Every structure is written in structure tokens, then in C-alpha cells.
Amino acid sequence: MNEVLNSEEMRPLTADKIQKLNKHLHFLQNEADHFLGYPCTREFDYQTLFQFLQLPMNNVGDPFRASRYHLNSHQFEREVVDFFARLCGADAAEVWGYVTNGGTEGNMYGIYLARELFPQGMLYYSEATHYSVPKILRMVNARSIQIRSQYNGEIDYRDLFETLKIHRDLPAIIFANIGTTMTGAVDNIENIKQILKQLSIKHYYIHCDAALGGMLLPFIEGAESFGFDADIDSIAISGHKMIGSPLPCGIALARKKHVDSISRAIEYIGTFDTTISGSRNAITPLFLWYAINTKGFDGFKKICQRCIEIADYAIAELRAIGIEAWRNPNSITVVFARRKVPEIILKRWQIATEKDFAHLITMSHVSRNHIDRFIQDIRQLDQEVA
Ligand SMILES: Cc1ncc(COP(=O)(O)O)c(C=O)c1O
């Protein structure tokens, strides 16, 4: 690691500090080579954008309105929003969005809008929902009920029907998963709308948590429809997952008419406060913009196809050593029984676990070689123990 001193006030790092940084860099590089369990690709290269890191950039305020703070990347952010809006079946004139700090912030945004729209509403979410959602519900003080999940992680439609029936006098806020965290299951929006119709619930809001699935399903032919063309109200997608970024990021999209109801003009920044954070990352919109413009729809489509092929390869290889593995349709999350793989191997490969399940996720950096080495590690340990 080379040090660059760019001001008189700076003093050089001492040798032990440089050594500390180098040691950590090597640790990270080694760990990144054993990175199988979490939905973040390590395959990206934003070095072209390095010079932007030398400016105090900040995307404070609404990306679609001029602001007094000019050191921003709003014009790139708008293009990123436009790309995702089209990906999610939106008529660009109807939908608004911004680049968030990640999927969690996008979910918070959707829940906040829904709660503002329907203060008396009841929010329904499945037990397979991401752990951050109950926390968000407490933060925005939204009334909510947890619905059972099926074995594959998809919401239990029968339980949803029965629960909605009891509260059919209240506006319904549906929090749908477009790829659950543990098993990549997709809640079927058509089924959910059908249930609302059967119960004659006229006032409802549907938010889709498409943290991973939002950058997967649109590239798979015949995959479930989850976007604005399926008549939903807001969506959250993570940017650092499928696209990849060294800084966490995501996209929040919502119908403009809902956003208008929470928008406030702020004199201090000379613009509108429509986002959750005040100061916002101006670098991540550049990363996303760069990825979109260098890969394009066709590039992402190829990446998704390759990820699915590797997921199937992983399933076949795990089964070949007697470990039953499976994935949901249109998912790259490979699920297997936690007890089948020794804890030491789960840790070495950073495999995520929850209750009886473990999963690996074949993000774009995961190759057949990674899977082979993972399988080899399991085999070797089995032999040593035998
Ligand atoms: C389904 C789902 N929703 C939300 C999140 C949170 O997203 P982020 O980590 O980008 O905040 C995750 C993260 O893994 C997720 O899997």
C-alpha cells in the first residue's frame, strides 16, 4: 500500500500503521476468496472513478430537483433511477426514486410511505422476512402482523387470507418478499392481489422487498412479475448485491403520488427533502451508473444466467456427496441442511445459517472452482474424521 500525502498538515503513517493496513488488506483478500454465503458480488472495478473520491460530494436532497449544494451526482443518480424504474415495469412519469444506503433503507422508505398514506393500516409480512423489517416497524410505529411462511420461504397464502379476513375493515399494507434472505423465495403478487380482491379490501398498499431478486428476476424469462406493472406501490433493491460495490447502496422506487404527500421544501438546502437521510452518498450512484453503462441489460442477463448455472452445479455437487441441496425457482440461493456440513467449513466459507438451514449464494464471483474447493474441504474433513 503506497501512501500519498496531499496537504502540509498531514504526517506520514508510521511503519507499524502501514503494516497494520497491509495485514488487513491481505486478510480481506484471502477471505474474499472464500466468500460463498452472502449475496454480495466481489466482481467489480471502479478504478476509473477514483478521482471523484477527492471531492466533498454529497447528494443531499431530492435528486430530481436543483439544490444549492452543487457538488453532487444527481444527474447520474436520475439515470440510475430511470434504469431501475424501467426494469421494474414503471412508466417513468409515474415513479420516483433515489439511491439509498442499501435494501434496508429502501424498505424503510416503502413502509414509511405506506404508514403516512394509511396511518390506521395494518402491515402484513411473512416470518421469512429480513430481520431488519420488525425493527423498521417499531421505528415508524406501524401496526403489523406476522404471517406464516411455507417450507420454501414463500408466504403462506392461506394464513394471509385468514388474517386479512379478520382485519378487513383496515387498510392493508403488504410487505412482499421478492427473494427471501434465507431461501430466495418469491411471494406471488398475483396471488396476494387475488386474496385482497376476494376479501373486497379496496384500500391497500404493496411494497416489494426485492433486495436480491430485483436484479435477478427481470433478467430471467418467465419469472414472476413483481413491479409497477403488477400494480405495486414501492420497491427496494440492493445495489451492492448483484451489481456490486465496495460501499453499500440500493435503490428505493415509489409511485410519485405517494412521495408528493411526504415532500417538504427546505430553505437551508434550497431543495426538497424527500429522502430518509439528509446527507447522502454521491459516489455510489456513480458506481451504479458505471456498472449499468458498462454491462447493460444484456450483460446483466448473461451474469444472471451464469449465476443460475453455477447454482445448479453446486446443487449437483452437494448431492453427489450425499448432501441434499435445493433452490427456489429463479433463485441463486442454494439451501442445504446446516447439520450436514461441519461448522468449521461453514465458517471458513462464510456460509450463512438460520435454524436448520444453511445456504450458499452463487453470486457472479463464484466459479465452479470455488464450489469444487468447498466440496473438497467437506470431503477431506469427512475422511479425517472417519
Ligand atoms: C430480502 C432482504 N431484504 C433486505 C435486506 C437488507 O438489505 P441491505 O443489506 O442492502 O440493507 C437483505 C439483505 O440481505 C435481504 O436479503
GROMACS .gro file of C-alpha atoms and ligand atoms in nm:
model
  402
    1MET     CA    1   0.000   0.000   0.000
    2ASN     CA    2   0.152   0.335  -0.105
    3GLU     CA    3   0.084   0.645   0.093
    4VAL     CA    4   0.004   0.979  -0.073
    5LEU     CA    5   0.043   1.297   0.130
    6ASN     CA    6  -0.161   1.579  -0.011
    7SER     CA    7  -0.151   1.852   0.249
    8GLU     CA    8   0.101   2.015   0.481
    9GLU     CA    9  -0.097   1.920   0.790
   10MET     CA   10  -0.061   1.551   0.716
   11ARG     CA   11   0.221   1.346   0.861
   12PRO     CA   12   0.333   1.014   0.718
   13LEU     CA   13   0.193   0.699   0.869
   14THR     CA   14   0.441   0.517   1.087
   15ALA     CA   15   0.576   0.185   0.956
   16ASP     CA   16   0.369  -0.015   1.204
   17LYS     CA   17   0.048   0.161   1.091
   18ILE     CA   18   0.126   0.085   0.727
   19GLN     CA   19   0.195  -0.273   0.822
   20LYS     CA   20  -0.139  -0.288   1.004
   21LEU     CA   21  -0.322  -0.170   0.691
   22ASN     CA   22  -0.135  -0.414   0.469
   23LYS     CA   23  -0.209  -0.701   0.705
   24HIS     CA   24  -0.578  -0.622   0.699
   25LEU     CA   25  -0.580  -0.589   0.320
   26HIS     CA   26  -0.424  -0.935   0.287
   27PHE     CA   27  -0.675  -1.076   0.534
   28LEU     CA   28  -0.964  -0.932   0.331
   29GLN     CA   29  -0.821  -1.057   0.001
   30ASN     CA   30  -0.791  -1.406   0.143
   31GLU     CA   31  -1.141  -1.400   0.292
   32ALA     CA   32  -1.286  -1.269  -0.036
   33ASP     CA   33  -1.162  -1.590  -0.193
   34HIS     CA   34  -1.380  -1.789   0.049
   35PHE     CA   35  -1.694  -1.582   0.015
   36LEU     CA   36  -1.984  -1.814  -0.061
   37GLY     CA   37  -2.263  -1.741   0.184
   38TYR     CA   38  -2.371  -1.380   0.138
   39PRO     CA   39  -2.540  -1.208  -0.157
   40CYS     CA   40  -2.266  -0.958  -0.237
   41THR     CA   41  -2.060  -0.996  -0.550
   42ARG     CA   42  -1.693  -0.908  -0.532
   43GLU     CA   43  -1.675  -0.874  -0.908
   44PHE     CA   44  -1.648  -0.502  -0.986
   45ASP     CA   45  -1.383  -0.249  -1.072
   46TYR     CA   46  -1.449   0.122  -1.027
   47GLN     CA   47  -1.091   0.246  -1.053
   48THR     CA   48  -1.191   0.475  -1.344
   49LEU     CA   49  -1.392   0.675  -1.089
   50PHE     CA   50  -1.109   0.716  -0.840
   51GLN     CA   51  -1.075   1.094  -0.884
   52PHE     CA   52  -1.428   1.153  -0.760
   53LEU     CA   53  -1.307   1.041  -0.417
   54GLN     CA   54  -1.106   1.363  -0.390
   55LEU     CA   55  -1.411   1.589  -0.371
   56PRO     CA   56  -1.660   1.653  -0.088
   57MET     CA   57  -1.951   1.516  -0.285
   58ASN     CA   58  -2.293   1.484  -0.127
   59ASN     CA   59  -2.630   1.405  -0.284
   60VAL     CA   60  -2.833   1.586  -0.019
   61GLY     CA   61  -3.195   1.644  -0.120
   62ASP     CA   62  -3.420   1.523  -0.397
   63PRO     CA   63  -3.219   1.402  -0.700
   64PHE     CA   64  -3.485   1.537  -0.934
   65ARG     CA   65  -3.467   1.897  -0.809
   66ALA     CA   66  -3.190   2.155  -0.827
   67SER     CA   67  -3.015   2.228  -0.497
   68ARG     CA   68  -2.776   2.492  -0.362
   69TYR     CA   69  -2.525   2.214  -0.295
   70HIS     CA   70  -2.366   2.167  -0.636
   71LEU     CA   71  -2.105   1.901  -0.554
   72ASN     CA   72  -2.339   1.614  -0.624
   73SER     CA   73  -2.400   1.337  -0.876
   74HIS     CA   74  -2.778   1.390  -0.910
   75GLN     CA   75  -2.773   1.369  -1.289
   76PHE     CA   76  -2.617   1.020  -1.268
   77GLU     CA   77  -2.850   0.922  -0.986
   78ARG     CA   78  -3.151   1.015  -1.203
   79GLU     CA   79  -3.022   0.789  -1.481
   80VAL     CA   80  -2.977   0.503  -1.233
   81VAL     CA   81  -3.332   0.555  -1.104
   82ASP     CA   82  -3.460   0.560  -1.461
   83PHE     CA   83  -3.284   0.229  -1.538
   84PHE     CA   84  -3.435   0.060  -1.232
   85ALA     CA   85  -3.778   0.212  -1.290
   86ARG     CA   86  -3.787   0.062  -1.640
   87LEU     CA   87  -3.653  -0.267  -1.507
   88CYS     CA   88  -3.942  -0.270  -1.262
   89GLY     CA   89  -4.206  -0.214  -1.527
   90ALA     CA   90  -4.269   0.152  -1.446
   91ASP     CA   91  -4.390   0.434  -1.659
   92ALA     CA   92  -4.105   0.678  -1.571
   93ALA     CA   93  -4.353   0.966  -1.535
   94GLU     CA   94  -4.536   0.782  -1.258
   95VAL     CA   95  -4.243   0.668  -1.047
   96TRP     CA   96  -3.986   0.849  -0.833
   97GLY     CA   97  -3.676   0.712  -0.665
   98TYR     CA   98  -3.331   0.766  -0.522
   99VAL     CA   99  -3.012   0.579  -0.445
  100THR     CA  100  -3.020   0.462  -0.083
  101ASN     CA  101  -2.769   0.325   0.158
  102GLY     CA  102  -2.895  -0.029   0.091
  103GLY     CA  103  -3.201  -0.252   0.085
  104THR     CA  104  -3.288  -0.174   0.447
  105GLU     CA  105  -3.328   0.198   0.379
  106GLY     CA  106  -3.541   0.124   0.071
  107ASN     CA  107  -3.769  -0.097   0.282
  108MET     CA  108  -3.790   0.172   0.545
  109TYR     CA  109  -3.886   0.420   0.277
  110GLY     CA  110  -4.168   0.200   0.143
  111ILE     CA  111  -4.300   0.126   0.493
  112TYR     CA  112  -4.282   0.495   0.589
  113LEU     CA  113  -4.479   0.599   0.277
  114ALA     CA  114  -4.740   0.331   0.340
  115ARG     CA  115  -4.776   0.432   0.706
  116GLU     CA  116  -4.813   0.801   0.607
  117LEU     CA  117  -5.075   0.708   0.349
  118PHE     CA  118  -5.263   0.471   0.582
  119PRO     CA  119  -5.189   0.569   0.945
  120GLN     CA  120  -5.456   0.321   1.060
  121GLY     CA  121  -5.336   0.048   0.824
  122MET     CA  122  -5.220  -0.299   0.926
  123LEU     CA  123  -4.895  -0.427   0.775
  124TYR     CA  124  -4.858  -0.798   0.693
  125TYR     CA  125  -4.518  -0.961   0.648
  126SER     CA  126  -4.406  -1.321   0.646
  127GLU     CA  127  -4.186  -1.485   0.905
  128ALA     CA  128  -3.915  -1.532   0.638
  129THR     CA  129  -3.883  -1.153   0.604
  130HIS     CA  130  -3.543  -0.989   0.660
  131TYR     CA  131  -3.457  -0.932   1.026
  132SER     CA  132  -3.444  -0.552   0.979
  133VAL     CA  133  -3.815  -0.521   0.900
  134PRO     CA  134  -3.959  -0.574   1.254
  135LYS     CA  135  -3.710  -0.307   1.369
  136ILE     CA  136  -3.830  -0.065   1.099
  137LEU     CA  137  -4.190  -0.133   1.203
  138ARG     CA  138  -4.105  -0.036   1.560
  139MET     CA  139  -3.922   0.277   1.439
  140VAL     CA  140  -4.215   0.405   1.234
  141ASN     CA  141  -4.468   0.275   1.485
  142ALA     CA  142  -4.663   0.077   1.225
  143ARG     CA  143  -4.922  -0.180   1.331
  144SER     CA  144  -4.825  -0.519   1.193
  145ILE     CA  145  -4.895  -0.892   1.195
  146GLN     CA  146  -4.652  -1.166   1.105
  147ILE     CA  147  -4.782  -1.429   0.863
  148ARG     CA  148  -4.660  -1.788   0.849
  149SER     CA  149  -4.418  -1.895   0.578
  150GLN     CA  150  -4.424  -2.213   0.376
  151TYR     CA  151  -4.129  -2.455   0.393
  152ASN     CA  152  -3.967  -2.295   0.086
  153GLY     CA  153  -3.987  -1.947   0.245
  154GLU     CA  154  -4.281  -1.816   0.043
  155ILE     CA  155  -4.563  -1.650   0.234
  156ASP     CA  156  -4.843  -1.886   0.342
  157TYR     CA  157  -5.136  -1.756   0.134
  158ARG     CA  158  -5.394  -1.939   0.345
  159ASP     CA  159  -5.267  -1.773   0.663
  160LEU     CA  160  -5.254  -1.438   0.483
  161PHE     CA  161  -5.615  -1.482   0.369
  162GLU     CA  162  -5.742  -1.578   0.715
  163THR     CA  163  -5.554  -1.296   0.888
  164LEU     CA  164  -5.661  -1.031   0.637
  165LYS     CA  165  -6.018  -1.152   0.676
  166ILE     CA  166  -6.015  -1.075   1.047
  167HIS     CA  167  -5.889  -0.719   0.981
  168ARG     CA  168  -6.064  -0.646   0.654
  169ASP     CA  169  -6.202  -0.319   0.789
  170LEU     CA  170  -5.845  -0.179   0.798
  171PRO     CA  171  -5.634  -0.067   0.501
  172ALA     CA  172  -5.386  -0.345   0.424
  173ILE     CA  173  -5.015  -0.286   0.377
  174ILE     CA  174  -4.849  -0.590   0.225
  175PHE     CA  175  -4.475  -0.634   0.261
  176ALA     CA  176  -4.387  -0.887  -0.011
  177ASN     CA  177  -4.054  -1.064  -0.046
  178ILE     CA  178  -3.907  -1.088  -0.392
  179GLY     CA  179  -3.638  -1.329  -0.284
  180THR     CA  180  -3.628  -1.407   0.089
  181THR     CA  181  -3.297  -1.378   0.270
  182MET     CA  182  -3.255  -1.745   0.359
  183THR     CA  183  -3.413  -1.933   0.069
  184GLY     CA  184  -3.464  -1.678  -0.212
  185ALA     CA  185  -3.840  -1.742  -0.215
  186VAL     CA  186  -4.069  -1.505  -0.407
  187ASP     CA  187  -4.413  -1.407  -0.272
  188ASN     CA  188  -4.653  -1.418  -0.562
  189ILE     CA  189  -4.802  -1.070  -0.616
  190GLU     CA  190  -5.086  -1.204  -0.831
  191ASN     CA  191  -5.195  -1.444  -0.554
  192ILE     CA  192  -5.178  -1.163  -0.299
  193LYS     CA  193  -5.388  -0.928  -0.514
  194GLN     CA  194  -5.637  -1.209  -0.569
  195ILE     CA  195  -5.675  -1.250  -0.192
  196LEU     CA  196  -5.729  -0.874  -0.147
  197LYS     CA  197  -5.992  -0.886  -0.419
  198GLN     CA  198  -6.169  -1.189  -0.271
  199LEU     CA  199  -6.194  -1.004   0.060
  200SER     CA  200  -6.306  -0.681  -0.112
  201ILE     CA  201  -6.023  -0.485   0.052
  202LYS     CA  202  -6.018  -0.166  -0.153
  203HIS     CA  203  -5.753   0.031   0.038
  204TYR     CA  204  -5.418  -0.137   0.018
  205TYR     CA  205  -5.050  -0.072  -0.044
  206ILE     CA  206  -4.797  -0.328  -0.168
  207HIS     CA  207  -4.426  -0.286  -0.101
  208CYS     CA  208  -4.179  -0.529  -0.259
  209ASP     CA  209  -3.852  -0.612  -0.090
  210ALA     CA  210  -3.653  -0.707  -0.399
  211ALA     CA  211  -3.311  -0.672  -0.233
  212LEU     CA  212  -3.161  -0.953  -0.441
  213GLY     CA  213  -3.449  -1.061  -0.667
  214GLY     CA  214  -3.488  -0.712  -0.816
  215MET     CA  215  -3.164  -0.756  -1.009
  216LEU     CA  216  -3.237  -1.121  -1.092
  217LEU     CA  217  -3.600  -1.174  -1.190
  218PRO     CA  218  -3.617  -0.907  -1.465
  219PHE     CA  219  -3.336  -1.093  -1.648
  220ILE     CA  220  -3.497  -1.437  -1.631
  221GLU     CA  221  -3.756  -1.520  -1.893
  222GLY     CA  222  -4.090  -1.627  -1.748
  223ALA     CA  223  -4.003  -1.513  -1.393
  224GLU     CA  224  -4.280  -1.380  -1.168
  225SER     CA  225  -4.387  -1.020  -1.222
  226PHE     CA  226  -4.330  -0.803  -0.913
  227GLY     CA  227  -4.301  -0.448  -1.045
  228PHE     CA  228  -4.515  -0.141  -1.103
  229ASP     CA  229  -4.678  -0.319  -1.399
  230ALA     CA  230  -4.806  -0.566  -1.137
  231ASP     CA  231  -4.964  -0.262  -0.969
  232ILE     CA  232  -4.743  -0.243  -0.663
  233ASP     CA  233  -4.662   0.084  -0.481
  234SER     CA  234  -4.293   0.077  -0.389
  235ILE     CA  235  -3.982  -0.137  -0.427
  236ALA     CA  236  -3.643  -0.164  -0.258
  237ILE     CA  237  -3.343  -0.318  -0.434
  238SER     CA  238  -2.986  -0.354  -0.308
  239GLY     CA  239  -2.708  -0.217  -0.528
  240HIS     CA  240  -2.409  -0.384  -0.363
  241LYS     CA  241  -2.557  -0.732  -0.402
  242MET     CA  242  -2.593  -0.825  -0.772
  243ILE     CA  243  -2.426  -0.516  -0.922
  244GLY     CA  244  -2.154  -0.496  -0.660
  245SER     CA  245  -1.995  -0.205  -0.478
  246PRO     CA  246  -1.732  -0.154  -0.209
  247LEU     CA  247  -1.982   0.082  -0.041
  248PRO     CA  248  -2.331  -0.046   0.044
  249CYS     CA  249  -2.606   0.104  -0.170
  250GLY     CA  250  -2.953   0.041  -0.306
  251ILE     CA  251  -3.248   0.190  -0.486
  252ALA     CA  252  -3.586   0.298  -0.350
  253LEU     CA  253  -3.866   0.342  -0.601
  254ALA     CA  254  -4.220   0.458  -0.528
  255ARG     CA  255  -4.522   0.599  -0.702
  256LYS     CA  256  -4.480   0.977  -0.735
  257LYS     CA  257  -4.823   1.050  -0.593
  258HIS     CA  258  -4.724   0.882  -0.262
  259VAL     CA  259  -4.392   1.067  -0.243
  260ASP     CA  260  -4.562   1.404  -0.303
  261SER     CA  261  -4.758   1.351   0.017
  262ILE     CA  262  -4.439   1.346   0.230
  263SER     CA  263  -4.230   1.602   0.036
  264ARG     CA  264  -4.124   1.918   0.225
  265ALA     CA  265  -3.940   2.227   0.086
  266ILE     CA  266  -3.628   2.310   0.291
  267GLU     CA  267  -3.476   2.655   0.253
  268TYR     CA  268  -3.136   2.563   0.405
  269ILE     CA  269  -3.050   2.322   0.122
  270GLY     CA  270  -3.260   2.508  -0.135
  271THR     CA  271  -3.442   2.192  -0.239
  272PHE     CA  272  -3.698   1.931  -0.131
  273ASP     CA  273  -3.647   1.680   0.147
  274THR     CA  274  -3.792   1.360   0.005
  275THR     CA  275  -3.528   1.108   0.116
  276ILE     CA  276  -3.467   0.944   0.453
  277SER     CA  277  -3.111   1.070   0.513
  278GLY     CA  278  -3.013   1.433   0.474
  279SER     CA  279  -2.655   1.395   0.350
  280ARG     CA  280  -2.641   1.110   0.102
  281ASN     CA  281  -2.368   0.916  -0.072
  282ALA     CA  282  -2.283   1.071  -0.410
  283ILE     CA  283  -2.022   0.809  -0.504
  284THR     CA  284  -2.248   0.503  -0.508
  285PRO     CA  285  -2.477   0.649  -0.780
  286LEU     CA  286  -2.160   0.683  -0.991
  287PHE     CA  287  -2.069   0.318  -0.925
  288LEU     CA  288  -2.418   0.201  -1.024
  289TRP     CA  289  -2.423   0.428  -1.328
  290TYR     CA  290  -2.083   0.292  -1.435
  291ALA     CA  291  -2.195  -0.070  -1.397
  292ILE     CA  292  -2.519  -0.006  -1.586
  293ASN     CA  293  -2.336   0.164  -1.872
  294THR     CA  294  -2.056  -0.089  -1.900
  295LYS     CA  295  -2.270  -0.404  -1.860
  296GLY     CA  296  -2.611  -0.301  -1.985
  297PHE     CA  297  -2.926  -0.514  -1.981
  298ASP     CA  298  -2.765  -0.789  -2.191
  299GLY     CA  299  -2.456  -0.803  -1.972
  300PHE     CA  300  -2.665  -0.840  -1.656
  301LYS     CA  301  -2.875  -1.106  -1.827
  302LYS     CA  302  -2.565  -1.313  -1.906
  303ILE     CA  303  -2.440  -1.270  -1.549
  304CYS     CA  304  -2.773  -1.393  -1.408
  305GLN     CA  305  -2.774  -1.694  -1.640
  306ARG     CA  306  -2.422  -1.786  -1.532
  307CYS     CA  307  -2.515  -1.749  -1.163
  308ILE     CA  308  -2.806  -1.990  -1.212
  309GLU     CA  309  -2.583  -2.240  -1.391
  310ILE     CA  310  -2.334  -2.230  -1.105
  311ALA     CA  311  -2.620  -2.271  -0.854
  312ASP     CA  312  -2.729  -2.588  -1.035
  313TYR     CA  313  -2.369  -2.707  -1.043
  314ALA     CA  314  -2.342  -2.653  -0.665
  315ILE     CA  315  -2.665  -2.846  -0.606
  316ALA     CA  316  -2.540  -3.138  -0.820
  317GLU     CA  317  -2.202  -3.146  -0.646
  318LEU     CA  318  -2.353  -3.129  -0.297
  319ARG     CA  319  -2.595  -3.410  -0.382
  320ALA     CA  320  -2.305  -3.614  -0.520
  321ILE     CA  321  -2.150  -3.620  -0.170
  322GLY     CA  322  -2.483  -3.702  -0.005
  323ILE     CA  323  -2.594  -3.353   0.096
  324GLU     CA  324  -2.948  -3.279  -0.017
  325ALA     CA  325  -2.949  -2.927  -0.165
  326TRP     CA  326  -3.218  -2.727  -0.341
  327ARG     CA  327  -3.310  -2.383  -0.468
  328ASN     CA  328  -3.633  -2.200  -0.533
  329PRO     CA  329  -3.723  -2.127  -0.898
  330ASN     CA  330  -3.541  -1.819  -1.030
  331SER     CA  331  -3.315  -1.809  -0.727
  332ILE     CA  332  -2.937  -1.844  -0.691
  333THR     CA  333  -2.961  -1.928  -0.321
  334VAL     CA  334  -2.864  -2.292  -0.268
  335VAL     CA  335  -3.015  -2.428   0.053
  336PHE     CA  336  -2.898  -2.734   0.246
  337ALA     CA  337  -2.923  -2.878   0.597
  338ARG     CA  338  -2.686  -2.699   0.831
  339ARG     CA  339  -2.602  -3.017   1.025
  340LYS     CA  340  -2.470  -3.184   0.708
  341VAL     CA  341  -2.163  -2.957   0.687
  342PRO     CA  342  -1.915  -2.927   0.977
  343GLU     CA  343  -1.920  -2.588   1.149
  344ILE     CA  344  -1.551  -2.529   1.073
  345ILE     CA  345  -1.622  -2.549   0.698
  346LEU     CA  346  -1.931  -2.328   0.728
  347LYS     CA  347  -1.716  -2.067   0.899
  348ARG     CA  348  -1.425  -2.095   0.653
  349TRP     CA  349  -1.659  -2.031   0.359
  350GLN     CA  350  -1.870  -1.768   0.539
  351ILE     CA  351  -2.184  -1.974   0.493
  352ALA     CA  352  -2.494  -1.807   0.637
  353THR     CA  353  -2.709  -2.018   0.869
  354GLU     CA  354  -3.052  -1.982   1.026
  355LYS     CA  355  -3.212  -2.250   1.242
  356ASP     CA  356  -3.178  -2.579   1.046
  357PHE     CA  357  -3.086  -2.416   0.716
  358ALA     CA  358  -2.757  -2.313   0.563
  359HIS     CA  359  -2.714  -2.152   0.225
  360LEU     CA  360  -2.455  -2.056  -0.028
  361ILE     CA  361  -2.532  -1.796  -0.292
  362THR     CA  362  -2.375  -1.818  -0.634
  363MET     CA  363  -2.305  -1.451  -0.689
  364SER     CA  364  -2.113  -1.358  -1.003
  365HIS     CA  365  -1.769  -1.406  -0.846
  366VAL     CA  366  -1.848  -1.768  -0.751
  367SER     CA  367  -1.697  -2.009  -1.001
  368ARG     CA  368  -1.707  -2.385  -1.041
  369ASN     CA  369  -1.362  -2.384  -0.889
  370HIS     CA  370  -1.495  -2.225  -0.567
  371ILE     CA  371  -1.764  -2.493  -0.545
  372ASP     CA  372  -1.508  -2.768  -0.610
  373ARG     CA  373  -1.283  -2.637  -0.333
  374PHE     CA  374  -1.577  -2.610  -0.092
  375ILE     CA  375  -1.680  -2.970  -0.168
  376GLN     CA  376  -1.319  -3.086  -0.139
  377ASP     CA  377  -1.296  -2.925   0.207
  378ILE     CA  378  -1.608  -3.113   0.323
  379ARG     CA  379  -1.477  -3.440   0.181
  380GLN     CA  380  -1.137  -3.400   0.336
  381LEU     CA  381  -1.276  -3.331   0.681
  382ASP     CA  382  -1.513  -3.627   0.649
  383GLN     CA  383  -1.212  -3.850   0.567
  384GLU     CA  384  -1.011  -3.715   0.860
  385VAL     CA  385  -1.298  -3.779   1.099
  386ALA     CA  386  -1.370  -4.129   0.959
  387LIG     C1  387  -3.459  -0.996   0.150
  387LIG     C2  388  -3.368  -0.891   0.205
  387LIG     N1  389  -3.418  -0.773   0.237
  387LIG     C3  390  -3.341  -0.674   0.286
  387LIG     C4  391  -3.207  -0.694   0.306
  387LIG     C5  392  -3.125  -0.584   0.361
  387LIG     O1  393  -3.053  -0.527   0.257
  387LIG     P1  394  -2.922  -0.439   0.282
  387LIG     O2  395  -2.821  -0.532   0.343
  387LIG     O3  396  -2.886  -0.395   0.144
  387LIG     O4  397  -2.959  -0.329   0.371
  387LIG     C6  398  -3.149  -0.818   0.274
  387LIG     C7  399  -3.006  -0.841   0.294
  387LIG     O5  400  -2.953  -0.945   0.276
  387LIG     C8  401  -3.232  -0.919   0.222
  387LIG     O6  402  -3.184  -1.039   0.194
   0.00000   0.00000   0.00000
